[in-house]
mmCIF file of C-alpha atoms in Angstrom:
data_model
loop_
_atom_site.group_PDB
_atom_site.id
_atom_site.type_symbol
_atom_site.label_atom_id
_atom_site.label_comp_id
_atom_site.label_asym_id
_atom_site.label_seq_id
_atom_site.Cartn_x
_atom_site.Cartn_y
_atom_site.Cartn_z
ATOM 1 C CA UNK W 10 -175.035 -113.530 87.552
ATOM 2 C CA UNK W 11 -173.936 -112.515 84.103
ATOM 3 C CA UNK W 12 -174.521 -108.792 83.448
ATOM 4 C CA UNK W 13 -177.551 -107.522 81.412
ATOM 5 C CA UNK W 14 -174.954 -105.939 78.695
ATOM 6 C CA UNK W 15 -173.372 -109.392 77.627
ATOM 7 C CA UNK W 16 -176.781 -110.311 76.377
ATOM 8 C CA UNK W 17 -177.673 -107.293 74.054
ATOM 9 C CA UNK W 18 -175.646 -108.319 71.141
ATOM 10 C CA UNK W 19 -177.632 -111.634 71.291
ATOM 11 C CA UNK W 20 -181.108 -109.728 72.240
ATOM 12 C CA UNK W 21 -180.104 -107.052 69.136
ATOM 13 C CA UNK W 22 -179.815 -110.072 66.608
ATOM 14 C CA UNK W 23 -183.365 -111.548 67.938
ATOM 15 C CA UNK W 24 -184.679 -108.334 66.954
ATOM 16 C CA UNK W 25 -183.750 -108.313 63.350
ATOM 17 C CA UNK W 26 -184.780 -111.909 62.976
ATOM 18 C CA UNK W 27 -188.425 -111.057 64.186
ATOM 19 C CA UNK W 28 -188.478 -108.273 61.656
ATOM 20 C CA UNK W 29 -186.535 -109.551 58.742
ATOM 21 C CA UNK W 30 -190.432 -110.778 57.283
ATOM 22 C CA UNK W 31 -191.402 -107.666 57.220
ATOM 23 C CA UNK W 32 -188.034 -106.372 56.011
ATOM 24 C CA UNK W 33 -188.163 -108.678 53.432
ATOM 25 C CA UNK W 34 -191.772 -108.161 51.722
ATOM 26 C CA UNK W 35 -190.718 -104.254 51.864
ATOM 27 C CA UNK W 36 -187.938 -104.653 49.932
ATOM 28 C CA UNK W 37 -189.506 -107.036 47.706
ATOM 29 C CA UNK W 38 -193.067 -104.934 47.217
ATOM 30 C CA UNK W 39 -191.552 -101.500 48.313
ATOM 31 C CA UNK W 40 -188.114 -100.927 48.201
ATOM 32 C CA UNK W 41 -187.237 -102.724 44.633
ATOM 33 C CA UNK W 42 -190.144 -101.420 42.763
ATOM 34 C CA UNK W 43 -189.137 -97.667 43.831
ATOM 35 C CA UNK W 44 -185.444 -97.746 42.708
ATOM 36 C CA UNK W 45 -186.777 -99.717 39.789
ATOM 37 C CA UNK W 46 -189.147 -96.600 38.924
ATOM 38 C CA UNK W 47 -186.573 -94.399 39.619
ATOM 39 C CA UNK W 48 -184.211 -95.839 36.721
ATOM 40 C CA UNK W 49 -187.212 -96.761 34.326
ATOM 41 C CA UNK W 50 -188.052 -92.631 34.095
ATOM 42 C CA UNK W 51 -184.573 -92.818 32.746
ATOM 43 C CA UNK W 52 -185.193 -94.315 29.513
ATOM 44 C CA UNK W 53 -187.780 -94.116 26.766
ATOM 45 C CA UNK W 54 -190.080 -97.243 27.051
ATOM 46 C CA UNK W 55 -193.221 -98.510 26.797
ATOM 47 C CA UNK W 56 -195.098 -101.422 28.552
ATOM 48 C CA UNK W 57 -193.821 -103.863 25.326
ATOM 49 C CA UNK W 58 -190.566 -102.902 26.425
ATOM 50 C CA UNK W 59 -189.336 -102.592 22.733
ATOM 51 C CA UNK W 60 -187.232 -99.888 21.458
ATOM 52 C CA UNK W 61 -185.802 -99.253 24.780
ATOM 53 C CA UNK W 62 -182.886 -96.340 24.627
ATOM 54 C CA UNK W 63 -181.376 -93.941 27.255
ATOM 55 C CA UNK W 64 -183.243 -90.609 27.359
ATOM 56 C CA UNK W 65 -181.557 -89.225 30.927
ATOM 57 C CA UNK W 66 -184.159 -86.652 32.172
ATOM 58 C CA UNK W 67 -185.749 -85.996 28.973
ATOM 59 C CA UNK W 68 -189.314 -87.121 30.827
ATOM 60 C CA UNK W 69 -188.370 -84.906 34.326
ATOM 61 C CA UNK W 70 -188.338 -81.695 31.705
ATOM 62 C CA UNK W 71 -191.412 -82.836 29.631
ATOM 63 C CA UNK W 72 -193.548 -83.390 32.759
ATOM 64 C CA UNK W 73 -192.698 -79.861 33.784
ATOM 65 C CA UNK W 74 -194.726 -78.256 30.861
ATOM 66 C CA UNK W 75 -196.898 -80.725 30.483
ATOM 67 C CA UNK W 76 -200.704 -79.282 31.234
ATOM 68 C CA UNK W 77 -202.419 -82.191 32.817
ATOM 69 C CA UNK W 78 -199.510 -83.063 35.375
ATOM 70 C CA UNK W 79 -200.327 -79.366 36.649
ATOM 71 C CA UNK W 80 -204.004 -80.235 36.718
ATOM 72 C CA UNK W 81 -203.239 -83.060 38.829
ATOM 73 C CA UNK W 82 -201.466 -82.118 40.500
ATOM 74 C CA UNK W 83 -203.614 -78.931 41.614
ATOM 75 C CA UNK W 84 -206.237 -82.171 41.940
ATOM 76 C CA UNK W 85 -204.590 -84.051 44.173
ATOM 77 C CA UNK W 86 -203.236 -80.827 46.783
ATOM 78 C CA UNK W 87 -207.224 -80.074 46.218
ATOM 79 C CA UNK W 88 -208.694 -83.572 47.458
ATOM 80 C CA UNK W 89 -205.881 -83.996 50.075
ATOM 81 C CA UNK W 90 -206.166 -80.409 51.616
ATOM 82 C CA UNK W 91 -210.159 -81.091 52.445
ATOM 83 C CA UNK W 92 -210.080 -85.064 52.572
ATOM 84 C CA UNK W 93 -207.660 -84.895 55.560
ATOM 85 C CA UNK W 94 -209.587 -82.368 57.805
ATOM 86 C CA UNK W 95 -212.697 -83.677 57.654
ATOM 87 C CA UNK W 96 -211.812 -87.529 57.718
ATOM 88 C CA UNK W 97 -209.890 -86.362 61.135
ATOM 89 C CA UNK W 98 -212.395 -83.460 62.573
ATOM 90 C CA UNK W 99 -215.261 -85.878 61.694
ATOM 91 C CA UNK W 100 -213.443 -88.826 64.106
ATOM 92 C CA UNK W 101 -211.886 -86.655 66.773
ATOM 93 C CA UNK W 102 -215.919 -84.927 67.292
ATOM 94 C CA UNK W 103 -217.432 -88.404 67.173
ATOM 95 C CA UNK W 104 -213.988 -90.448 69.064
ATOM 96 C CA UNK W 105 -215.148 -88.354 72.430
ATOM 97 C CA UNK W 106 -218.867 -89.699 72.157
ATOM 98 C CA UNK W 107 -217.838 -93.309 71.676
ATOM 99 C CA UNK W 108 -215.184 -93.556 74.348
ATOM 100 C CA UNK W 109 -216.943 -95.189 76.655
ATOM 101 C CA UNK W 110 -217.123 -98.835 77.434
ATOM 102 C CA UNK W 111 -220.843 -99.470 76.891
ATOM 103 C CA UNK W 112 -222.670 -102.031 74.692
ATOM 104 C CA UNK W 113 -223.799 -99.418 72.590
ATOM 105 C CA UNK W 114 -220.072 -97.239 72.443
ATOM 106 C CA UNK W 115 -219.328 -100.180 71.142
ATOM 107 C CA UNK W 116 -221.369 -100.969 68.479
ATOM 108 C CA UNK W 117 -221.265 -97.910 67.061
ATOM 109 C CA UNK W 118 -217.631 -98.598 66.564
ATOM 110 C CA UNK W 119 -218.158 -101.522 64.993
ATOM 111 C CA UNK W 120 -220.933 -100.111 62.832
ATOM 112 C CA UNK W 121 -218.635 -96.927 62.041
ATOM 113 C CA UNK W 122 -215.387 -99.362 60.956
ATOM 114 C CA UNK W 123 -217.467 -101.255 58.510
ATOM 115 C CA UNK W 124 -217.031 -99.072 55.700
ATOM 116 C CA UNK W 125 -212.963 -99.250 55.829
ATOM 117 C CA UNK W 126 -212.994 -102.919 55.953
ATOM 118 C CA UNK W 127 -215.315 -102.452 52.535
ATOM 119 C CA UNK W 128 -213.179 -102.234 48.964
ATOM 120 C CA UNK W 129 -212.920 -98.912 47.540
ATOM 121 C CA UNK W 130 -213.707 -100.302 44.256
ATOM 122 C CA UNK W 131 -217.365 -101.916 45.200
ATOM 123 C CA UNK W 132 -217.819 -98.430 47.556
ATOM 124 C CA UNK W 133 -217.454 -96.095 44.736
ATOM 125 C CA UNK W 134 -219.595 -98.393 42.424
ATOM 126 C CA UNK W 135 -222.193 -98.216 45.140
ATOM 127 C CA UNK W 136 -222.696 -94.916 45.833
ATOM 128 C CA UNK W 137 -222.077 -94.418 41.877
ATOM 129 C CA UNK W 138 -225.103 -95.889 42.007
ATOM 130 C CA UNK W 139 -227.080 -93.872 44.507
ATOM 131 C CA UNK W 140 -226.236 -90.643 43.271
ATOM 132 C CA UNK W 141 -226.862 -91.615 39.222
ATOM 133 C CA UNK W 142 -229.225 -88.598 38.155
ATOM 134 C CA UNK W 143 -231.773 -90.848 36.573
ATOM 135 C CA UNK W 144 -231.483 -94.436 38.405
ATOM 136 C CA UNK W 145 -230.099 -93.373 41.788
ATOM 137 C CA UNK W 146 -231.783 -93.473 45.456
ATOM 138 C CA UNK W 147 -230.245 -89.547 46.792
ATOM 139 C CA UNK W 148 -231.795 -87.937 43.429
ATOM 140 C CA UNK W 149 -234.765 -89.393 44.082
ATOM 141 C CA UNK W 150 -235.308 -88.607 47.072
ATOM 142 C CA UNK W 151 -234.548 -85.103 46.738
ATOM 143 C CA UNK W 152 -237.050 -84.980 43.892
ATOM 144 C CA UNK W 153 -239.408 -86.372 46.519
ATOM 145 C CA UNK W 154 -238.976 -83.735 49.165
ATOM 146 C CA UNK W 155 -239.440 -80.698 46.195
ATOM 147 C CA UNK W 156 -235.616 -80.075 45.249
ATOM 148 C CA UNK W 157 -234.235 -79.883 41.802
ATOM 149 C CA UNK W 158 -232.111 -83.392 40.937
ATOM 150 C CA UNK W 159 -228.145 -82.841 41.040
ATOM 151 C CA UNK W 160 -225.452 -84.350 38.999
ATOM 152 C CA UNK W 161 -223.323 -85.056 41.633
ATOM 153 C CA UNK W 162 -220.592 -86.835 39.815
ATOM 154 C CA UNK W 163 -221.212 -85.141 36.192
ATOM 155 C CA UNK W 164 -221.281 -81.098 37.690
ATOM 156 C CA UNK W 165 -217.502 -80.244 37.506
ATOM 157 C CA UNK W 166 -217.727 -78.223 41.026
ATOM 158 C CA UNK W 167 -219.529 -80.959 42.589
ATOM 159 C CA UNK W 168 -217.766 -84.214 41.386
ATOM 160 C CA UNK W 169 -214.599 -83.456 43.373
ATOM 161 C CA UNK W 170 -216.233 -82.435 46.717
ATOM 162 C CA UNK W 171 -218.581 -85.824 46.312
ATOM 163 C CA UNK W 172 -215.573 -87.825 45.895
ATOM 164 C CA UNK W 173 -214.240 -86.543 49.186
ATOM 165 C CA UNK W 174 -216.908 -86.851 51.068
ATOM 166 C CA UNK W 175 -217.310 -90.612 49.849
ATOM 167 C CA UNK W 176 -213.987 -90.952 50.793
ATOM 168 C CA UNK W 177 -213.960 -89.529 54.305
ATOM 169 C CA UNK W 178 -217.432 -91.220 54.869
ATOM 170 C CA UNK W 179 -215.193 -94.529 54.048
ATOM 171 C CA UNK W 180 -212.037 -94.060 55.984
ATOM 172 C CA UNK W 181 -213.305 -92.153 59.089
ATOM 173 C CA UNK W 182 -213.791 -95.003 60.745
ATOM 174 C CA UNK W 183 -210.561 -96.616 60.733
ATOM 175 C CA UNK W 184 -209.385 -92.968 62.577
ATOM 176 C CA UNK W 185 -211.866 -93.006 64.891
ATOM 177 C CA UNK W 186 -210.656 -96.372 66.234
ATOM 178 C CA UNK W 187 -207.480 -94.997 66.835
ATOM 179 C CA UNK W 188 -208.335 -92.038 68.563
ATOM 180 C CA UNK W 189 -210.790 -93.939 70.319
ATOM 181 C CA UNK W 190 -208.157 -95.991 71.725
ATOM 182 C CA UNK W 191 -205.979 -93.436 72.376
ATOM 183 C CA UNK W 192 -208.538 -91.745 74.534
ATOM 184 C CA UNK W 193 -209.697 -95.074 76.538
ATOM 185 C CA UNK W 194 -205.896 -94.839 77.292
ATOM 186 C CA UNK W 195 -205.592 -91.543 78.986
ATOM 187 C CA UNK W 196 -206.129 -91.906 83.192
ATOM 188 C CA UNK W 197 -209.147 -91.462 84.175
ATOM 189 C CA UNK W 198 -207.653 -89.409 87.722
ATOM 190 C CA UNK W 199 -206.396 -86.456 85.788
ATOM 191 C CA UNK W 200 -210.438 -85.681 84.374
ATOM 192 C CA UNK W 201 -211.239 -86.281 88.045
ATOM 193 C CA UNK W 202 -208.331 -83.513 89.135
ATOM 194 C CA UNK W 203 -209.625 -81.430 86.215
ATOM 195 C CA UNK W 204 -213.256 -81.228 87.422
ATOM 196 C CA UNK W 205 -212.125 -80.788 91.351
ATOM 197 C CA UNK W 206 -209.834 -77.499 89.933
ATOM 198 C CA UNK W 207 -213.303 -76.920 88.252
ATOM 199 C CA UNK W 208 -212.265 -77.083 84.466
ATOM 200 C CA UNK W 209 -214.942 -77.597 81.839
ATOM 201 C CA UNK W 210 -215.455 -79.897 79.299
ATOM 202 C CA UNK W 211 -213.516 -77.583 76.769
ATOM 203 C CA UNK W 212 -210.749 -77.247 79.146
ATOM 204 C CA UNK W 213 -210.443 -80.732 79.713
ATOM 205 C CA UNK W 214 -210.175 -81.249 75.607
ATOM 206 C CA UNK W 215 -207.851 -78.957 75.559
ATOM 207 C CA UNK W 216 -205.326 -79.560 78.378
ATOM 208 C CA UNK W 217 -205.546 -83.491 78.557
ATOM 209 C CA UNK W 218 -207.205 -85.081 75.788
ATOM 210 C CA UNK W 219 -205.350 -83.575 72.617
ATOM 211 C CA UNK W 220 -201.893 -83.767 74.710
ATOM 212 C CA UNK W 221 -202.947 -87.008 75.896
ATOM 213 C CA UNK W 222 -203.949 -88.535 71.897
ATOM 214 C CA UNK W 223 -201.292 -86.115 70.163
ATOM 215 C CA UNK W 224 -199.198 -89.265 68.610
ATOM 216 C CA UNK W 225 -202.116 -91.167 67.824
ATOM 217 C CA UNK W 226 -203.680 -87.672 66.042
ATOM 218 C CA UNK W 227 -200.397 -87.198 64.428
ATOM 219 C CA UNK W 228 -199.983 -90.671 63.014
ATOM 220 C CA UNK W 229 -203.432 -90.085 61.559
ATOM 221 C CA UNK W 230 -202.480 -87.179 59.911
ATOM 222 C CA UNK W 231 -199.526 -88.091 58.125
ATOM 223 C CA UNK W 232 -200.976 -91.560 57.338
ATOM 224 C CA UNK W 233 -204.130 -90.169 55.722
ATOM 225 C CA UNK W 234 -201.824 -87.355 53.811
ATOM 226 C CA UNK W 235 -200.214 -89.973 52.456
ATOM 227 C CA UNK W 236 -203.137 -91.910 51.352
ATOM 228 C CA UNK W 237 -204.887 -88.832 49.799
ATOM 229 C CA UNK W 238 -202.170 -87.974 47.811
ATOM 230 C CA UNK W 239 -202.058 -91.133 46.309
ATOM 231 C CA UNK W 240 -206.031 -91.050 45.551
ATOM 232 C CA UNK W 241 -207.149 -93.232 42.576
ATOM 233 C CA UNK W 242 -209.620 -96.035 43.099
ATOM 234 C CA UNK W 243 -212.674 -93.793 43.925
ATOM 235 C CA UNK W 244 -212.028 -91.164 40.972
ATOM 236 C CA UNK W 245 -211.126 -93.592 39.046
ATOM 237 C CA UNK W 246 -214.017 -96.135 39.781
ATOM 238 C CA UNK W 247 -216.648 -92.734 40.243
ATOM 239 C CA UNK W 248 -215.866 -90.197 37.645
ATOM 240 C CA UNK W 249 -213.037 -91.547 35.511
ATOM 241 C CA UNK W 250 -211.154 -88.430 36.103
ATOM 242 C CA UNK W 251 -214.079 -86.205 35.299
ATOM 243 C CA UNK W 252 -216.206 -83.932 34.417
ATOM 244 C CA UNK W 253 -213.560 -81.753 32.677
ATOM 245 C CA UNK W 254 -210.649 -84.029 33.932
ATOM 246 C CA UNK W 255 -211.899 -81.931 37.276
ATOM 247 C CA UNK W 256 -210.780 -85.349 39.202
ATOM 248 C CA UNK W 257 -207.913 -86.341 37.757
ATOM 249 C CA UNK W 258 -205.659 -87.008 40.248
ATOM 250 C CA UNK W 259 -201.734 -87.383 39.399
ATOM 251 C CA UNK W 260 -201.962 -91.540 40.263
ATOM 252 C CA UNK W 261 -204.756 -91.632 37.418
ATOM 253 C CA UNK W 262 -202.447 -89.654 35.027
ATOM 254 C CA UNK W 263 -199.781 -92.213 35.722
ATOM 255 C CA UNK W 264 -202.005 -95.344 35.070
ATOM 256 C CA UNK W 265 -203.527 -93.141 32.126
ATOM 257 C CA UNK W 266 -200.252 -92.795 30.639
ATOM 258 C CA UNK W 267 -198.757 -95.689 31.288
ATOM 259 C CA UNK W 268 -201.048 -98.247 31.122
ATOM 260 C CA UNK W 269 -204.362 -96.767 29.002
ATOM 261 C CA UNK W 270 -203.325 -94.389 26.078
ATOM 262 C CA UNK W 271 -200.956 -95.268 23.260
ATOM 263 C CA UNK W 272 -198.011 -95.142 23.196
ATOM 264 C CA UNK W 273 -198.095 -96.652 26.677
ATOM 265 C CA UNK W 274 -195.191 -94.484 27.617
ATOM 266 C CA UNK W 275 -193.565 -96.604 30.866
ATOM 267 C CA UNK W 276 -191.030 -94.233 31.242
ATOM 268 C CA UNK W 277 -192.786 -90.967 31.498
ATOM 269 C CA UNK W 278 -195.390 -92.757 33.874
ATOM 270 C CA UNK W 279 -192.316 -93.606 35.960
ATOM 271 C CA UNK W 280 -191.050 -90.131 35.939
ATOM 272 C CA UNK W 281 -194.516 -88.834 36.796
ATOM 273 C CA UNK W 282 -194.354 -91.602 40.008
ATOM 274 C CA UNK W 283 -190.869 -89.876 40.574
ATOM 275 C CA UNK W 284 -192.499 -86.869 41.356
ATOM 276 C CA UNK W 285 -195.316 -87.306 43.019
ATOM 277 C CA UNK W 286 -193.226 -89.435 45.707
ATOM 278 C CA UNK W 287 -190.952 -86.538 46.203
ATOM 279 C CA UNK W 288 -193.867 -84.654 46.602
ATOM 280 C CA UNK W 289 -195.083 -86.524 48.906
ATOM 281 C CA UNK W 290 -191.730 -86.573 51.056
ATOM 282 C CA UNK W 291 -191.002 -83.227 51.530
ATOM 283 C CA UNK W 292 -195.150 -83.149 52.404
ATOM 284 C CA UNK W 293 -194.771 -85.214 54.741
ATOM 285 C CA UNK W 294 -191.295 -83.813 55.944
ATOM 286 C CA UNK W 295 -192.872 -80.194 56.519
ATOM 287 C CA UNK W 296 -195.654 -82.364 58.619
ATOM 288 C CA UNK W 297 -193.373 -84.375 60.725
ATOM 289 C CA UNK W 298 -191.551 -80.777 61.371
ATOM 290 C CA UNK W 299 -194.287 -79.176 62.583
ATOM 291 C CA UNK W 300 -196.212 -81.675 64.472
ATOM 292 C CA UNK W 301 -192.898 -82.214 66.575
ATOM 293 C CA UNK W 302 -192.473 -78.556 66.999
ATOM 294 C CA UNK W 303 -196.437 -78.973 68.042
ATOM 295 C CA UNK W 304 -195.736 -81.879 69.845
ATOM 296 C CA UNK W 305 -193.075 -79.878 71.901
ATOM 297 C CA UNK W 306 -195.552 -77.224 72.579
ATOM 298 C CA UNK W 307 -198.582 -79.123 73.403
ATOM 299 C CA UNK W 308 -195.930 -81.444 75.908
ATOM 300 C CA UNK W 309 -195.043 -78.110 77.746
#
């Protein structure tokens, strides 16, 4: 019988055959476009791409004293610093009351992952909707029950904090499915040895269900960073980067730039995208650090 070694050159090109689809779109949709953004915040052009000249990093320094990039920056660190916490505290509280394999555990899933399957686009114009001052359903009702009506999306210290609770609201659920089946996955026998040593229920959480889901939480984590950073659909769609450009986030300010207000300036969107994506890198390289230092920790 032929050793198992003689086959993993063979088994090693299987592999990259399965994944060469996905290798494939990423390079196409992913990839490309990135090096391509990278070399457009080069040069000085705009979407007609006429007049196109070499400007080096001409954008890079005008960015850096440029007032609204700091806005949205401060923005986007502001949405992303409470949209991650409560998206994840809101499904790690409600993953330990649907873990269990009943009819009704299992509805509520269903019922909780409808939102994420929803478009951001007709979410936002929805709740748009329910929170207009004068038309909408919330306003109303708190007129009903003797409060004072609230501009939720107009009051510059409530439009951002109503964007991210939209926004949590929305993608919760797609968190709590993972965590859920993170926690379905953990053995049963060591909450039985638990409870013999008599631990509690906090002591349980503790000691085997966040070492037991710590991947699955981390993944989470960095995945929803990632998303939040890149927040535009619901500001966009919601406020329009208002009151005060109080929601601007730095992906609107691209598409603003590039895209909305002469002159259409391609390159200095491009150089903006530059930015946030190394922003977003060393983000989510000061994560990955200290979740695997946590990860280390929780493991010992």
């Amino acid at each position: 019988m032929k050793n198992i070694e003689e086959f993993h050159p063979r088994t090693q090109k299987c592999a990259y055959l399965f994944i060469m689809p996905s290798l494939i779109i990423l390079t196409v949709f992913v990839f490309i476009p990135l090096a391509a953004s990278f070399v457009i915040s080069l040069l000085n052009i705009n979407i007609f791409m006429n007049d196109i000249s070499f400007g080096g990093f001409v954008n890079f320094i005008k960015l850096l004293s440029d007032g609204r990039v700091l806005n949205a920056t401060i923005n986007s660190f502001y949405f992303t610093l409470l949209e991650v916490p409560v998206q994840i505290g809101l499904a790690l509280i409600l993953a330990m009351y649907v873990a269990r394999n009943s009819r009704y555990t299992k509805m509520l899933r269903s019922f909780y992952y409808l939102p994420f399957i929803c478009s951001m686009t007709a979410i936002g114009i929805i709740w748009s909707m329910l929170l207009d001052p004068n038309l909408g359903f919330i306003p109303y009702l708190l007129k009903g029950i003797g409060l004072e009506s609230v501009s939720f999306l107009k009051d510059p210290y409530l439009a951002m904090p109503t964007v991210i609770a939209v926004t949590a609201w929305k993608g919760f659920g797609y968190t709590l499915t993972l965590l859920t089946a993170a926690i379905l996955n953990i053995s049963a026998s060591l909450y039985e040895a638990a409870e013999i040593d008599g631990a509690g229920a906090w002591k349980k959480y503790t000691h085997i269900t966040i070492p037991g889901i710590f991947s699955t939480l981390s993944f989470c984590i960095v995945t929803t960073t990632i998303s939040s950073l890149q927040v535009f659909d619901q500001t966009y769609v919601m406020t329009q980067g208002g009151p005060l450009r109080k929601t601007e986030t730095l992906v609107q300010y691209i598409y603003d730039r590039g895209f909305q207000t002469a002159p259409y300036d391609l390159g200095y969107a491009s150089a903006i995208s530059t930015y946030l994506f190394l922003i977003i890198v060393i983000i989510i390289f000061i994560l990955r650090k200290f979740i695997l230092n946590r990860g280390e920790t929780v493991n010992e």
